[in-house]
Amino acid sequence: YTLAHDGPAEKVKNVEAICLNVELCIKPEVREEFLDVIRNNKEGSDKEPLCLQYSWGENENTPNTFHFHEEYIGEEGLAAHNAAPHFAVWEEFASKGSPFAKPPIVHKFKALLD
């Protein structure tokens, strides 16, 4: 996929973290609203002290299919993200109507130390 924002200035080391890999397939008619909401979520996530990484981009072969990789310091980091105002905007978008072309796929895992 193509990263939709600037990448990190240096390589990200593998640290113990709670991680999410997410695939979202968005209906074309809500694409622009989705992009606004996700850009807001990225901006807010980058300010969270317990969020180590929030990267996203669009699949190069399948339009309106987006991939995310998120890393948080412990379950408390993920809980703080889920309680943040920018995440509430995402939840509002995701719950109104039916913005998804197919159900979201979420993989949660624990990254291990190098």
Short mmCIF file of C-alpha atoms in Angstrom, two decimals:
data_model
loop_
_atom_site.label_atom_id
_atom_site.label_comp_id
_atom_site.label_asym_id
_atom_site.label_seq_id
_atom_site.Cartn_x
_atom_site.Cartn_y
_atom_site.Cartn_z
CA TYR A 1 0.00 0.00 0.00
CA THR A 2 1.00 3.62 -0.31
CA LEU A 3 1.62 5.42 2.98
CA ALA A 4 -0.74 8.37 3.24
CA HIS A 5 1.54 10.50 5.44
CA ASP A 6 5.22 11.11 6.07
CA GLY A 7 6.99 8.08 7.49
CA PRO A 8 9.22 8.16 10.56
CA ALA A 9 12.53 9.99 10.22
CA GLU A 10 14.36 6.91 11.49
CA LYS A 11 13.61 3.21 11.69
CA VAL A 12 11.09 2.19 14.32
CA LYS A 13 12.56 -0.39 16.70
CA ASN A 14 10.51 -3.37 17.79
CA VAL A 15 9.42 -2.76 21.37
CA GLU A 16 6.93 -4.53 23.57
CA ALA A 17 3.60 -3.03 22.54
CA ILE A 18 -0.04 -3.77 21.81
CA CYS A 19 -0.46 -3.59 18.03
CA LEU A 20 -3.34 -3.48 15.60
CA ASN A 21 -3.30 -4.24 11.88
CA VAL A 22 -6.57 -3.12 10.34
CA GLU A 23 -8.08 -3.34 6.87
CA LEU A 24 -11.01 -1.07 6.02
CA CYS A 25 -12.94 -1.18 2.75
CA ILE A 26 -14.83 2.09 2.38
CA LYS A 27 -17.76 2.78 0.08
CA PRO A 28 -16.73 5.29 -2.62
CA GLU A 29 -19.49 7.74 -1.70
CA VAL A 30 -18.03 8.28 1.81
CA ARG A 31 -14.36 8.37 0.76
CA GLU A 32 -13.77 12.11 1.29
CA GLU A 33 -15.46 12.13 4.70
CA PHE A 34 -13.48 9.01 5.67
CA LEU A 35 -10.20 10.67 4.67
CA ASP A 36 -11.02 13.77 6.75
CA VAL A 37 -11.87 11.62 9.77
CA ILE A 38 -8.74 9.48 9.44
CA ARG A 39 -6.42 12.45 8.95
CA ASN A 40 -7.89 13.88 12.17
CA ASN A 41 -7.38 10.53 13.91
CA LYS A 42 -3.76 10.36 12.73
CA GLU A 43 -3.07 13.91 13.94
CA GLY A 44 -4.60 13.20 17.34
CA SER A 45 -2.94 9.80 17.68
CA ASP A 46 0.49 11.29 17.01
CA LYS A 47 -0.04 13.52 20.08
CA GLU A 48 -0.96 10.64 22.40
CA PRO A 49 1.95 9.90 24.77
CA LEU A 50 1.21 6.15 24.76
CA CYS A 51 0.82 5.83 20.98
CA LEU A 52 4.09 4.69 19.43
CA GLN A 53 2.93 4.46 15.82
CA TYR A 54 -0.17 5.17 13.76
CA SER A 55 0.46 4.55 10.07
CA TRP A 56 -2.07 4.19 7.30
CA GLY A 57 -2.32 4.10 3.56
CA GLU A 58 -4.41 2.98 0.61
CA ASN A 59 -4.02 -0.36 -1.15
CA GLU A 60 -2.26 0.23 -4.47
CA ASN A 61 -4.37 -2.34 -6.31
CA THR A 62 -7.78 -1.94 -4.68
CA PRO A 63 -9.18 1.61 -4.46
CA ASN A 64 -10.95 2.53 -1.21
CA THR A 65 -9.19 -0.28 0.69
CA PHE A 66 -7.09 1.13 3.52
CA HIS A 67 -4.53 -0.53 5.77
CA PHE A 68 -3.51 0.64 9.24
CA HIS A 69 -0.75 -0.30 11.65
CA GLU A 70 -1.03 1.01 15.20
CA GLU A 71 1.22 0.46 18.23
CA TYR A 72 0.46 1.40 21.83
CA ILE A 73 2.35 1.10 25.11
CA GLY A 74 0.30 -1.59 26.83
CA GLU A 75 -3.43 -2.03 27.04
CA GLU A 76 -3.56 1.33 28.83
CA GLY A 77 -2.23 2.99 25.67
CA LEU A 78 -4.92 1.38 23.54
CA ALA A 79 -7.58 2.31 26.12
CA ALA A 80 -6.37 5.93 26.12
CA HIS A 81 -6.58 6.00 22.32
CA ASN A 82 -10.10 4.59 22.39
CA ALA A 83 -11.13 7.26 24.92
CA ALA A 84 -9.59 10.18 22.98
CA PRO A 85 -11.81 12.84 21.36
CA HIS A 86 -10.43 12.16 17.87
CA PHE A 87 -11.35 8.48 18.22
CA ALA A 88 -14.91 9.50 19.15
CA VAL A 89 -15.13 11.26 15.77
CA TRP A 90 -14.07 7.99 14.12
CA GLU A 91 -16.65 6.02 16.09
CA GLU A 92 -19.37 8.45 15.02
CA PHE A 93 -18.38 8.05 11.36
CA ALA A 94 -18.14 4.24 11.61
CA SER A 95 -21.54 3.89 13.28
CA LYS A 96 -23.65 6.09 11.03
CA GLY A 97 -25.22 4.50 8.02
CA SER A 98 -23.03 1.81 6.56
CA PRO A 99 -19.70 3.31 5.42
CA PHE A 100 -18.00 -0.06 4.88
CA ALA A 101 -18.14 -2.06 1.64
CA LYS A 102 -17.30 -5.14 3.72
CA PRO A 103 -16.72 -5.75 7.45
CA PRO A 104 -13.48 -4.34 8.90
CA ILE A 105 -10.68 -6.82 9.57
CA VAL A 106 -8.75 -6.21 12.80
CA HIS A 107 -5.76 -8.23 13.97
CA LYS A 108 -4.51 -7.49 17.48
CA PHE A 109 -1.14 -8.77 18.61
CA LYS A 110 1.64 -8.13 21.10
CA ALA A 111 4.96 -7.03 19.64
CA LEU A 112 7.90 -8.60 21.42
CA LEU A 113 11.21 -7.07 22.40
CA ASP A 114 14.13 -7.25 19.96
#
